[in-house]
PDB file of C-alpha atoms in Angstrom:
ATOM      1  CA  MET I  18     -20.987  51.979  47.691  1.00 44.00           C
ATOM      2  CA  THR I  19     -21.493  53.927  50.930  1.00 44.00           C
ATOM      3  CA  ASN I  20     -23.787  54.392  52.905  1.00 44.00           C
ATOM      4  CA  ALA I  21     -24.459  58.291  52.012  1.00 41.00           C
ATOM      5  CA  ALA I  22     -25.245  57.912  48.526  1.00 42.00           C
ATOM      6  CA  ARG I  23     -28.267  55.400  49.435  1.00 44.00           C
ATOM      7  CA  THR I  24     -29.928  58.058  51.669  1.00 39.00           C
ATOM      8  CA  SER I  25     -32.663  60.049  49.860  1.00 40.00           C
ATOM      9  CA  GLY I  26     -35.873  58.501  50.546  1.00 41.00           C
ATOM     10  CA  ARG I  27     -35.318  55.027  51.732  1.00 47.00           C
ATOM     11  CA  ILE I  28     -37.136  52.702  54.074  1.00 46.00           C
ATOM     12  CA  SER I  29     -35.438  51.744  56.986  1.00 46.00           C
ATOM     13  CA  ARG I  30     -36.081  48.038  57.926  1.00 43.00           C
ATOM     14  CA  ARG I  31     -34.745  49.277  61.563  1.00 44.00           C
ATOM     15  CA  GLY I  32     -37.070  52.651  61.163  1.00 44.00           C
ATOM     16  CA  HIS I  33     -34.579  54.647  62.652  1.00 45.00           C
ATOM     17  CA  GLY I  34     -35.413  58.735  63.258  1.00 49.00           C
ATOM     18  CA  GLY I  35     -39.148  60.106  63.596  1.00 55.00           C
ATOM     19  CA  GLY I  36     -38.618  63.429  61.879  1.00 63.00           C
ATOM     20  CA  PRO I  37     -40.965  64.057  58.440  1.00 69.00           C
ATOM     21  CA  ALA I  38     -39.987  61.693  55.190  1.00 62.00           C
ATOM     22  CA  PRO I  39     -40.260  63.969  52.082  1.00 63.00           C
ATOM     23  CA  TYR I  40     -42.913  62.748  49.673  1.00 59.00           C
ATOM     24  CA  ASP I  41     -42.604  63.669  45.515  1.00 59.00           C
ATOM     25  CA  PHE I  42     -45.455  64.257  44.342  1.00 56.00           C
ATOM     26  CA  ARG I  43     -43.968  62.949  40.421  1.00 55.00           C
ATOM     27  CA  LYS I  44     -44.186  59.580  42.305  1.00 54.00           C
ATOM     28  CA  PRO I  45     -47.322  58.853  43.415  1.00 49.00           C
ATOM     29  CA  ILE I  46     -47.072  55.296  43.225  1.00 59.00           C
ATOM     30  CA  LYS I  47     -45.668  53.904  47.071  1.00 71.00           C
ATOM     31  CA  LEU I  48     -44.970  50.879  48.450  1.00 74.00           C
ATOM     32  CA  SER I  49     -47.449  49.865  51.406  1.00 78.00           C
ATOM     33  CA  ARG I  50     -46.595  49.670  54.514  1.00 82.00           C
ATOM     34  CA  GLU I  51     -46.937  46.101  54.352  1.00 83.00           C
ATOM     35  CA  HIS I  52     -45.448  46.001  50.620  1.00 86.00           C
ATOM     36  CA  VAL I  53     -42.169  47.198  52.546  1.00 87.00           C
ATOM     37  CA  ARG I  54     -42.927  44.404  55.705  1.00 88.00           C
ATOM     38  CA  THR I  55     -43.379  41.075  52.815  1.00 89.00           C
ATOM     39  CA  LEU I  56     -39.994  42.594  51.122  1.00 90.00           C
ATOM     40  CA  GLN I  57     -38.536  42.527  54.435  1.00 91.00           C
ATOM     41  CA  ILE I  58     -39.846  38.554  55.017  1.00 91.00           C
ATOM     42  CA  ALA I  59     -38.297  37.666  52.058  1.00 92.00           C
ATOM     43  CA  PHE I  60     -35.303  39.588  51.619  1.00 93.00           C
ATOM     44  CA  GLU I  61     -34.295  39.062  55.427  1.00 93.00           C
ATOM     45  CA  THR I  62     -34.283  35.068  54.825  1.00 93.00           C
ATOM     46  CA  TYR I  63     -32.321  35.883  51.667  1.00 94.00           C
ATOM     47  CA  ALA I  64     -29.592  37.541  52.982  1.00 93.00           C
ATOM     48  CA  ARG I  65     -29.085  34.715  55.844  1.00 93.00           C
ATOM     49  CA  SER I  66     -28.898  31.972  53.677  1.00 93.00           C
ATOM     50  CA  CYS I  67     -26.329  34.331  51.636  1.00 93.00           C
ATOM     51  CA  GLY I  68     -24.333  34.851  54.066  1.00 92.00           C
ATOM     52  CA  THR I  69     -24.107  30.505  55.268  1.00 93.00           C
ATOM     53  CA  LEU I  70     -23.024  30.961  51.244  1.00 92.00           C
ATOM     54  CA  LEU I  71     -20.182  32.758  51.408  1.00 91.00           C
ATOM     55  CA  THR I  72     -19.193  31.305  54.277  1.00 91.00           C
ATOM     56  CA  THR I  73     -19.113  28.180  53.018  1.00 90.00           C
ATOM     57  CA  ARG I  74     -17.788  28.796  49.356  1.00 89.00           C
ATOM     58  CA  LEU I  75     -14.898  30.570  50.937  1.00 89.00           C
ATOM     59  CA  ARG I  76     -13.813  29.100  54.102  1.00 88.00           C
ATOM     60  CA  ALA I  77     -14.253  32.569  55.271  1.00 88.00           C
ATOM     61  CA  VAL I  78     -16.704  33.874  58.251  1.00 90.00           C
ATOM     62  CA  SER I  79     -19.656  36.258  56.154  1.00 90.00           C
ATOM     63  CA  ASN I  80     -22.330  38.070  57.095  1.00 92.00           C
ATOM     64  CA  VAL I  81     -25.204  39.788  54.943  1.00 92.00           C
ATOM     65  CA  ALA I  82     -27.798  41.584  57.045  1.00 93.00           C
ATOM     66  CA  LEU I  83     -30.513  43.987  55.511  1.00 93.00           C
ATOM     67  CA  ALA I  84     -29.779  46.578  56.064  1.00 92.00           C
ATOM     68  CA  SER I  85     -32.597  49.272  53.030  1.00 91.00           C
ATOM     69  CA  ILE I  86     -35.911  48.710  51.226  1.00 91.00           C
ATOM     70  CA  GLU I  87     -36.522  52.218  49.039  1.00 90.00           C
ATOM     71  CA  GLN I  88     -38.126  52.502  45.790  1.00 89.00           C
ATOM     72  CA  LEU I  89     -36.021  55.178  43.474  1.00 87.00           C
ATOM     73  CA  ASN I  90     -35.762  55.394  39.387  1.00 87.00           C
ATOM     74  CA  TYR I  91     -34.038  53.656  37.820  1.00 87.00           C
ATOM     75  CA  ASP I  92     -31.881  57.219  37.140  1.00 86.00           C
ATOM     76  CA  GLU I  93     -31.468  57.491  40.860  1.00 88.00           C
ATOM     77  CA  TYR I  94     -30.132  53.788  41.388  1.00 88.00           C
ATOM     78  CA  VAL I  95     -27.572  53.941  38.812  1.00 87.00           C
ATOM     79  CA  ALA I  96     -26.686  57.760  40.031  1.00 87.00           C
ATOM     80  CA  SER I  97     -26.425  56.125  43.110  1.00 87.00           C
ATOM     81  CA  LEU I  98     -24.302  53.111  41.842  1.00 87.00           C
ATOM     82  CA  ASN I  99     -19.920  53.656  42.326  1.00 84.00           C
ATOM     83  CA  ASN I 100     -18.152  52.904  38.574  1.00 82.00           C
ATOM     84  CA  PRO I 101     -16.571  50.353  37.880  1.00 84.00           C
ATOM     85  CA  THR I 102     -19.044  48.307  39.947  1.00 86.00           C
ATOM     86  CA  VAL I 103     -20.390  44.321  39.010  1.00 88.00           C
ATOM     87  CA  LEU I 104     -23.823  44.359  37.704  1.00 89.00           C
ATOM     88  CA  ALA I 105     -25.452  40.643  37.174  1.00 89.00           C
ATOM     89  CA  VAL I 106     -29.094  41.326  34.275  1.00 91.00           C
ATOM     90  CA  VAL I 107     -31.105  38.902  36.045  1.00 91.00           C
ATOM     91  CA  VAL I 108     -34.190  37.313  34.688  1.00 90.00           C
ATOM     92  CA  LEU I 109     -37.039  36.768  36.778  1.00 88.00           C
ATOM     93  CA  ASP I 110     -38.613  33.255  35.594  1.00 86.00           C
ATOM     94  CA  PRO I 111     -42.056  34.124  34.998  1.00 86.00           C
ATOM     95  CA  LEU I 112     -42.464  36.759  36.173  1.00 87.00           C
ATOM     96  CA  PRO I 113     -41.263  40.050  33.293  1.00 85.00           C
ATOM     97  CA  GLY I 114     -38.974  42.332  32.979  1.00 83.00           C
ATOM     98  CA  SER I 115     -35.190  41.992  34.407  1.00 87.00           C
ATOM     99  CA  ALA I 116     -33.254  42.518  37.713  1.00 90.00           C
ATOM    100  CA  LEU I 117     -30.210  43.963  38.131  1.00 91.00           C
ATOM    101  CA  MET I 118     -28.189  42.190  41.263  1.00 92.00           C
ATOM    102  CA  GLU I 119     -25.017  44.780  42.309  1.00 92.00           C
ATOM    103  CA  VAL I 120     -21.077  43.663  43.811  1.00 90.00           C
ATOM    104  CA  SER I 121     -18.626  45.875  44.766  1.00 86.00           C
ATOM    105  CA  THR I 122     -16.174  45.105  42.464  1.00 86.00           C
ATOM    106  CA  SER I 123     -14.032  45.090  45.957  1.00 84.00           C
ATOM    107  CA  ALA I 124     -16.765  42.279  47.388  1.00 86.00           C
ATOM    108  CA  ALA I 125     -15.778  40.592  43.872  1.00 88.00           C
ATOM    109  CA  MET I 126     -12.260  40.923  43.887  1.00 89.00           C
ATOM    110  CA  THR I 127     -12.087  39.849  48.030  1.00 87.00           C
ATOM    111  CA  ALA I 128     -14.596  36.897  47.427  1.00 89.00           C
ATOM    112  CA  ILE I 129     -12.678  35.353  44.440  1.00 89.00           C
ATOM    113  CA  ASP I 130      -8.984  35.635  46.656  1.00 87.00           C
ATOM    114  CA  HIS I 131     -10.375  33.784  49.064  1.00 88.00           C
ATOM    115  CA  MET I 132     -12.007  31.095  46.762  1.00 89.00           C
ATOM    116  CA  LEU I 133      -8.707  30.144  44.742  1.00 86.00           C
ATOM    117  CA  GLY I 134      -6.881  29.975  48.205  1.00 85.00           C
ATOM    118  CA  GLY I 135      -5.695  33.725  49.083  1.00 83.00           C
ATOM    119  CA  PRO I 136      -6.743  36.266  52.877  1.00 80.00           C
ATOM    120  CA  GLY I 137      -8.685  38.747  51.411  1.00 76.00           C
ATOM    121  CA  GLY I 138      -8.137  41.835  52.593  1.00 74.00           C
ATOM    122  CA  PRO I 139      -8.200  45.195  49.954  1.00 75.00           C
ATOM    123  CA  GLN I 140      -7.893  44.436  46.341  1.00 75.00           C
ATOM    124  CA  PRO I 141      -7.451  46.428  43.174  1.00 75.00           C
ATOM    125  CA  GLU I 142     -10.627  47.400  41.375  1.00 76.00           C
ATOM    126  CA  ARG I 143     -10.031  46.476  38.137  1.00 78.00           C
ATOM    127  CA  PRO I 144     -11.789  44.538  35.434  1.00 77.00           C
ATOM    128  CA  LEU I 145     -12.039  40.519  36.119  1.00 81.00           C
ATOM    129  CA  THR I 146      -9.594  38.361  34.098  1.00 83.00           C
ATOM    130  CA  GLU I 147     -10.669  35.249  32.162  1.00 85.00           C
ATOM    131  CA  VAL I 148      -9.803  32.610  34.808  1.00 86.00           C
ATOM    132  CA  GLU I 149     -11.381  34.954  37.551  1.00 87.00           C
ATOM    133  CA  MET I 150     -15.018  35.304  35.672  1.00 89.00           C
ATOM    134  CA  PRO I 151     -16.208  31.654  35.768  1.00 90.00           C
ATOM    135  CA  LEU I 152     -15.381  31.794  39.360  1.00 91.00           C
ATOM    136  CA  LEU I 153     -17.839  35.072  40.456  1.00 90.00           C
ATOM    137  CA  ARG I 154     -21.099  33.718  37.460  1.00 91.00           C
ATOM    138  CA  GLY I 155     -20.802  30.350  39.925  1.00 92.00           C
ATOM    139  CA  LEU I 156     -21.348  32.450  42.676  1.00 92.00           C
ATOM    140  CA  LEU I 157     -23.596  34.679  41.992  1.00 92.00           C
ATOM    141  CA  GLU I 158     -25.413  31.537  40.224  1.00 93.00           C
ATOM    142  CA  ARG I 159     -25.229  30.393  43.762  1.00 93.00           C
ATOM    143  CA  MET I 160     -26.302  33.495  45.306  1.00 93.00           C
ATOM    144  CA  LEU I 161     -29.496  33.479  42.394  1.00 92.00           C
ATOM    145  CA  GLY I 162     -30.345  30.188  43.807  1.00 92.00           C
ATOM    146  CA  GLU I 163     -30.893  31.653  47.643  1.00 92.00           C
ATOM    147  CA  LEU I 164     -32.721  34.649  46.088  1.00 92.00           C
ATOM    148  CA  ARG I 165     -35.819  32.628  45.487  1.00 91.00           C
ATOM    149  CA  TYR I 166     -35.186  30.593  48.359  1.00 91.00           C
ATOM    150  CA  GLY I 167     -35.844  34.360  50.053  1.00 91.00           C
ATOM    151  CA  PHE I 168     -39.105  34.509  47.299  1.00 90.00           C
ATOM    152  CA  GLU I 169     -40.600  31.177  47.539  1.00 88.00           C
ATOM    153  CA  THR I 170     -43.649  32.108  49.767  1.00 85.00           C
ATOM    154  CA  LEU I 171     -44.433  35.155  47.624  1.00 85.00           C
ATOM    155  CA  VAL I 172     -43.957  33.725  44.042  1.00 86.00           C
ATOM    156  CA  ASP I 173     -41.300  30.647  42.167  1.00 87.00           C
ATOM    157  CA  ILE I 174     -39.242  32.485  40.592  1.00 88.00           C
ATOM    158  CA  HIS I 175     -35.949  31.236  38.653  1.00 90.00           C
ATOM    159  CA  PRO I 176     -33.669  33.267  38.551  1.00 90.00           C
ATOM    160  CA  LYS I 177     -31.018  33.478  35.629  1.00 91.00           C
ATOM    161  CA  LEU I 178     -27.994  35.524  35.295  1.00 90.00           C
ATOM    162  CA  LYS I 179     -27.801  37.547  31.636  1.00 89.00           C
ATOM    163  CA  ASP I 180     -25.610  38.728  31.728  1.00 87.00           C
ATOM    164  CA  ILE I 181     -22.097  40.968  33.677  1.00 87.00           C
ATOM    165  CA  GLU I 182     -21.974  44.719  33.269  1.00 85.00           C
ATOM    166  CA  TYR I 183     -18.666  46.791  34.833  1.00 83.00           C
ATOM    167  CA  ASN I 184     -20.097  50.265  34.235  1.00 79.00           C
ATOM    168  CA  ALA I 185     -24.200  51.420  35.148  1.00 75.00           C
ATOM    169  CA  GLN I 186     -24.027  54.091  33.267  1.00 74.00           C
ATOM    170  CA  PHE I 187     -23.823  51.838  29.896  1.00 75.00           C
ATOM    171  CA  LEU I 188     -25.963  49.152  30.815  1.00 76.00           C
ATOM    172  CA  ARG I 189     -30.270  50.245  30.135  1.00 72.00           C
ATOM    173  CA  ALA I 190     -31.563  47.495  32.163  1.00 70.00           C
ATOM    174  CA  HIS I 191     -34.962  49.707  31.976  1.00 75.00           C
ATOM    175  CA  GLN I 192     -35.871  52.737  31.723  1.00 77.00           C
ATOM    176  CA  PRO I 193     -34.534  55.969  33.505  1.00 77.00           C
ATOM    177  CA  GLY I 194     -37.822  57.159  34.562  1.00 78.00           C
ATOM    178  CA  ASP I 195     -39.263  53.495  35.939  1.00 83.00           C
ATOM    179  CA  ALA I 196     -39.709  52.856  39.561  1.00 86.00           C
ATOM    180  CA  CYS I 197     -37.516  49.984  40.616  1.00 89.00           C
ATOM    181  CA  VAL I 198     -37.524  49.341  44.615  1.00 91.00           C
ATOM    182  CA  ILE I 199     -33.955  48.799  45.555  1.00 92.00           C
ATOM    183  CA  ALA I 200     -32.812  46.244  48.121  1.00 93.00           C
ATOM    184  CA  SER I 201     -29.950  47.588  50.140  1.00 93.00           C
ATOM    185  CA  PHE I 202     -27.286  44.434  51.839  1.00 94.00           C
ATOM    186  CA  ASP I 203     -24.321  45.045  54.225  1.00 91.00           C
ATOM    187  CA  VAL I 204     -21.762  41.948  53.841  1.00 90.00           C
ATOM    188  CA  LYS I 205     -19.225  41.248  55.870  1.00 90.00           C
ATOM    189  CA  ILE I 206     -16.550  38.816  54.424  1.00 88.00           C
ATOM    190  CA  GLY I 207     -13.689  37.918  56.579  1.00 85.00           C
ATOM    191  CA  ALA I 208     -12.517  41.454  57.805  1.00 83.00           C
ATOM    192  CA  GLU I 209     -13.643  43.258  55.024  1.00 85.00           C
ATOM    193  CA  GLU I 210     -16.795  45.285  54.844  1.00 87.00           C
ATOM    194  CA  THR I 211     -18.991  45.777  51.051  1.00 85.00           C
ATOM    195  CA  SER I 212     -21.662  46.194  50.165  1.00 87.00           C
ATOM    196  CA  HIS I 213     -24.993  44.306  47.939  1.00 90.00           C
ATOM    197  CA  THR I 214     -28.053  45.945  46.052  1.00 93.00           C
ATOM    198  CA  ILE I 215     -30.582  44.057  43.965  1.00 93.00           C
ATOM    199  CA  CYS I 216     -32.911  46.098  41.794  1.00 92.00           C
ATOM    200  CA  LEU I 217     -36.169  45.027  41.147  1.00 91.00           C
ATOM    201  CA  PRO I 218     -38.980  46.711  38.629  1.00 88.00           C
ATOM    202  CA  PHE I 219     -42.151  48.358  40.836  1.00 86.00           C
ATOM    203  CA  ASN I 220     -44.160  46.532  37.478  1.00 84.00           C
ATOM    204  CA  THR I 221     -42.629  43.255  38.380  1.00 84.00           C
ATOM    205  CA  ILE I 222     -43.126  43.221  42.102  1.00 86.00           C
ATOM    206  CA  LEU I 223     -46.296  44.948  42.448  1.00 83.00           C
ATOM    207  CA  PRO I 224     -47.839  42.168  41.394  1.00 82.00           C
ATOM    208  CA  VAL I 225     -46.580  39.729  43.720  1.00 83.00           C
ATOM    209  CA  LEU I 226     -47.059  41.652  46.781  1.00 81.00           C
ATOM    210  CA  SER I 227     -50.674  42.359  45.769  1.00 76.00           C
ATOM    211  CA  ARG I 228     -51.776  38.977  45.920  1.00 71.00           C
ATOM    212  CA  THR I 229     -50.153  38.138  48.953  1.00 54.00           C
ATOM    213  CA  GLU I 230     -51.500  40.857  50.959  1.00 50.00           C
ATOM    214  CA  THR I 231     -54.450  38.196  52.705  1.00 49.00           C
ATOM    215  CA  VAL I 232     -53.276  37.520  55.791  1.00 53.00           C
ATOM    216  CA  VAL I 233     -54.572  34.096  57.674  1.00 56.00           C
ATOM    217  CA  LEU I 234     -55.515  34.895  61.070  1.00 63.00           C
ATOM    218  CA  SER I 235     -56.080  32.511  63.007  1.00 74.00           C
ATOM    219  CA  GLU I 236     -58.947  31.929  65.748  1.00 83.00           C
ATOM    220  CA  ALA I 237     -59.359  34.022  67.853  1.00 85.00           C
ATOM    221  CA  GLU I 238     -58.443  37.031  65.903  1.00 81.00           C
ATOM    222  CA  ARG I 239     -61.653  35.168  63.469  1.00 83.00           C
ATOM    223  CA  ALA I 240     -63.770  35.927  66.539  1.00 87.00           C
ATOM    224  CA  ALA I 241     -62.608  39.473  67.550  1.00 88.00           C
ATOM    225  CA  LYS I 242     -63.416  40.217  63.713  1.00 86.00           C
ATOM    226  CA  ASP I 243     -66.617  39.223  63.571  1.00 87.00           C
ATOM    227  CA  MET I 244     -67.850  41.048  66.692  1.00 90.00           C
ATOM    228  CA  ALA I 245     -66.160  44.160  65.548  1.00 91.00           C
ATOM    229  CA  LEU I 246     -68.470  43.395  62.695  1.00 89.00           C
ATOM    230  CA  ARG I 247     -71.290  43.286  64.701  1.00 89.00           C
ATOM    231  CA  ASN I 248     -71.272  45.872  66.429  1.00 89.00           C
ATOM    232  CA  LEU I 249     -70.068  48.337  63.544  1.00 90.00           C
ATOM    233  CA  THR I 250     -73.327  47.745  62.150  1.00 89.00           C
ATOM    234  CA  ALA I 251     -76.064  47.073  64.688  1.00 88.00           C
ATOM    235  CA  GLY I 252     -74.115  51.400  65.835  1.00 88.00           C
ATOM    236  CA  LEU I 253     -74.572  51.706  61.844  1.00 85.00           C
ATOM    237  CA  SER I 254     -78.447  50.629  61.881  1.00 85.00           C
ATOM    238  CA  SER I 255     -79.289  52.401  65.069  1.00 86.00           C
ATOM    239  CA  ALA I 256     -77.748  55.419  63.889  1.00 86.00           C
ATOM    240  CA  PRO I 257     -79.831  58.328  63.580  1.00 89.00           C
ATOM    241  CA  LEU I 258     -80.451  60.123  60.107  1.00 87.00           C
ATOM    242  CA  ASP I 259     -82.200  62.826  58.808  1.00 90.00           C
ATOM    243  CA  VAL I 260     -84.588  62.067  56.257  1.00 91.00           C
ATOM    244  CA  ALA I 261     -86.560  64.543  54.351  1.00 91.00           C
ATOM    245  CA  VAL I 262     -89.569  64.549  51.879  1.00 90.00           C
ATOM    246  CA  ARG I 263     -89.382  67.294  49.033  1.00 88.00           C
ATOM    247  CA  PHE I 264     -90.443  68.583  45.938  1.00 88.00           C
ATOM    248  CA  GLN I 265     -88.701  68.761  42.875  1.00 85.00           C
ATOM    249  CA  PRO I 266     -86.011  72.167  43.257  1.00 85.00           C
ATOM    250  CA  ILE I 267     -86.931  75.535  41.150  1.00 87.00           C
ATOM    251  CA  ARG I 268     -84.110  78.460  40.783  1.00 89.00           C
ATOM    252  CA  MET I 269     -86.015  82.004  41.602  1.00 89.00           C
ATOM    253  CA  ARG I 270     -84.539  84.839  40.748  1.00 90.00           C
ATOM    254  CA  THR I 271     -82.775  86.741  44.067  1.00 91.00           C
ATOM    255  CA  ASP I 272     -85.539  89.967  43.720  1.00 89.00           C
ATOM    256  CA  ASP I 273     -87.961  87.341  43.689  1.00 87.00           C
ATOM    257  CA  ILE I 274     -86.522  85.633  46.534  1.00 88.00           C
ATOM    258  CA  VAL I 275     -86.197  89.055  48.829  1.00 90.00           C
ATOM    259  CA  ASP I 276     -89.694  90.148  47.614  1.00 89.00           C
ATOM    260  CA  LEU I 277     -91.545  87.313  48.681  1.00 89.00           C
ATOM    261  CA  ARG I 278     -94.334  87.937  51.459  1.00 90.00           C
ATOM    262  CA  PRO I 279     -96.977  85.657  53.574  1.00 91.00           C
ATOM    263  CA  GLY I 280     -99.355  84.898  51.355  1.00 89.00           C
ATOM    264  CA  ASP I 281     -97.290  84.843  48.266  1.00 89.00           C
ATOM    265  CA  VAL I 282     -97.962  81.796  45.849  1.00 89.00           C
ATOM    266  CA  VAL I 283     -95.314  80.137  44.396  1.00 89.00           C
ATOM    267  CA  PRO I 284     -95.777  77.461  41.243  1.00 88.00           C
ATOM    268  CA  LEU I 285     -93.710  74.579  41.699  1.00 86.00           C
ATOM    269  CA  GLY I 286     -93.488  72.936  38.876  1.00 84.00           C
ATOM    270  CA  HIS I 287     -93.633  69.832  40.156  1.00 86.00           C
ATOM    271  CA  PRO I 288     -95.787  66.945  38.380  1.00 85.00           C
ATOM    272  CA  THR I 289     -98.546  66.209  40.045  1.00 82.00           C
ATOM    273  CA  SER I 290     -98.630  62.410  38.895  1.00 84.00           C
ATOM    274  CA  GLN I 291     -94.500  62.443  40.149  1.00 88.00           C
ATOM    275  CA  PRO I 292     -93.875  61.334  43.590  1.00 91.00           C
ATOM    276  CA  LEU I 293     -92.069  63.393  45.534  1.00 90.00           C
ATOM    277  CA  GLU I 294     -88.616  62.574  46.590  1.00 90.00           C
ATOM    278  CA  VAL I 295     -87.400  60.982  49.876  1.00 91.00           C
ATOM    279  CA  THR I 296     -83.930  62.116  50.535  1.00 91.00           C
ATOM    280  CA  VAL I 297     -81.023  61.627  53.359  1.00 89.00           C
ATOM    281  CA  ASN I 298     -77.773  64.208  53.108  1.00 86.00           C
ATOM    282  CA  GLU I 299     -79.486  65.753  49.302  1.00 83.00           C
ATOM    283  CA  THR I 300     -79.823  62.093  47.700  1.00 88.00           C
ATOM    284  CA  VAL I 301     -81.514  60.026  47.002  1.00 88.00           C
ATOM    285  CA  PHE I 302     -82.971  56.848  48.133  1.00 88.00           C
ATOM    286  CA  ALA I 303     -86.762  56.496  47.380  1.00 91.00           C
ATOM    287  CA  HIS I 304     -90.287  58.647  46.716  1.00 91.00           C
ATOM    288  CA  ALA I 305     -93.243  59.011  47.651  1.00 91.00           C
ATOM    289  CA  VAL I 306     -96.956  60.306  47.865  1.00 89.00           C
ATOM    290  CA  PRO I 307     -97.699  62.935  51.031  1.00 87.00           C
ATOM    291  CA  GLY I 308    -100.788  61.843  53.070  1.00 86.00           C
ATOM    292  CA  ASN I 309    -101.929  61.644  56.684  1.00 86.00           C
ATOM    293  CA  GLN I 310    -101.766  59.190  59.355  1.00 86.00           C
ATOM    294  CA  GLY I 311    -104.590  60.327  62.042  1.00 86.00           C
ATOM    295  CA  ALA I 312    -103.356  63.829  63.084  1.00 86.00           C
ATOM    296  CA  ARG I 313     -99.611  63.163  62.074  1.00 88.00           C
ATOM    297  CA  LEU I 314     -98.771  63.911  58.323  1.00 87.00           C
ATOM    298  CA  ALA I 315     -96.852  60.877  56.220  1.00 89.00           C
ATOM    299  CA  CYS I 316     -95.702  59.290  53.210  1.00 89.00           C
ATOM    300  CA  LEU I 317     -96.549  56.419  51.306  1.00 89.00           C
ATOM    301  CA  VAL I 318     -93.396  55.369  49.583  1.00 90.00           C
ATOM    302  CA  VAL I 319     -93.741  53.819  46.553  1.00 90.00           C
ATOM    303  CA  PRO I 320     -91.857  52.215  43.219  1.00 90.00           C
ATOM    304  CA  ALA I 321     -89.515  55.445  41.543  1.00 85.00           C
ATOM    305  CA  PRO I 322     -91.108  56.504  38.847  1.00 83.00           C
ATOM    306  CA  LYS I 323     -90.164  55.107  35.089  1.00 77.00           C
ATOM    307  CA  GLU I 324     -88.499  57.878  32.827  1.00 62.00           C
ATOM    308  CA  SER I 325     -90.115  57.880  29.294  1.00 50.00           C
ATOM    309  CA  SER I 326     -88.650  57.304  27.371  1.00 47.00           C
ATOM    310  CA  PRO I 327     -88.423  58.580  23.409  1.00 47.00           C
ATOM    311  CA  LYS I 328     -90.204  57.157  20.455  1.00 47.00           C
ATOM    312  CA  GLU I 329     -88.699  54.849  18.328  1.00 44.00           C
ATOM    313  CA  SER I 330     -88.232  56.884  14.869  1.00 43.00           C
ATOM    314  CA  GLY I 331     -89.245  55.261  12.050  1.00 43.00           C
ATOM    315  CA  ARG I 332     -92.281  52.588  13.395  1.00 46.00           C
ATOM    316  CA  PRO I 333     -96.020  53.172  12.977  1.00 41.00           C
TER     317      PRO I 333
END
């Protein structure tokens, strides 16, 4: 699989390029920066341990590096895959749903050739034989063990290999429009450079990421945070606000407003037994009755008036 096939909507771990990123309004749910960083740590841990696994298992110097993390619809992910390719359906107990682990056929054939004592190198793209399939399943199960190790700080999962397919078009693990998180890896086995992807359902991984948003702060960071909160509270407490005491508003015709002259009487319709409204920015937060304090007008804050309840029917 070429890297050019998965460039749309990519969230790169290296942050290359400072241009604008496309935004699809049909998919408003996006991974936050904190979620991407959390996934990067998990997948980078998996990549390092997986590289060590391949080196010892295949007896060839191997390296696995996280290339990107991106969010795609399932049909977009399937369209980006080569045909044929090795697609492993994985159950992530106790999480719901199924994940996909994709390994290019060249990587699978190269790994099998090394396990059988071969030198590696270019390999034919063909379905695996009955002798080769158990070798591949054993390798994939070991890789799933490393995936569990990478995610153990987030959630205790027990990945289990379920099925293996070669054509992604025939595999309907999810609905076409389902959002998925795709982790892409650059794999090097000996002199051969190949690719590897992991597809996680968005609805499966999002609750896990939401539970891990709490950040442990040091004593100095906690003290700085508390000081900032106190300063913010003190600043807001001393901020001046325009407060108004008003009668209930009324509606008037435009020509009546234009014809108003000094001495005209405007009926307000405000009951004399009802207190006035105390407002800030058109929001009523208290009630008061008018009065005076010395030579100045003033108001006395009173409890809010009780709403009159309708008479209960059927009672004497």
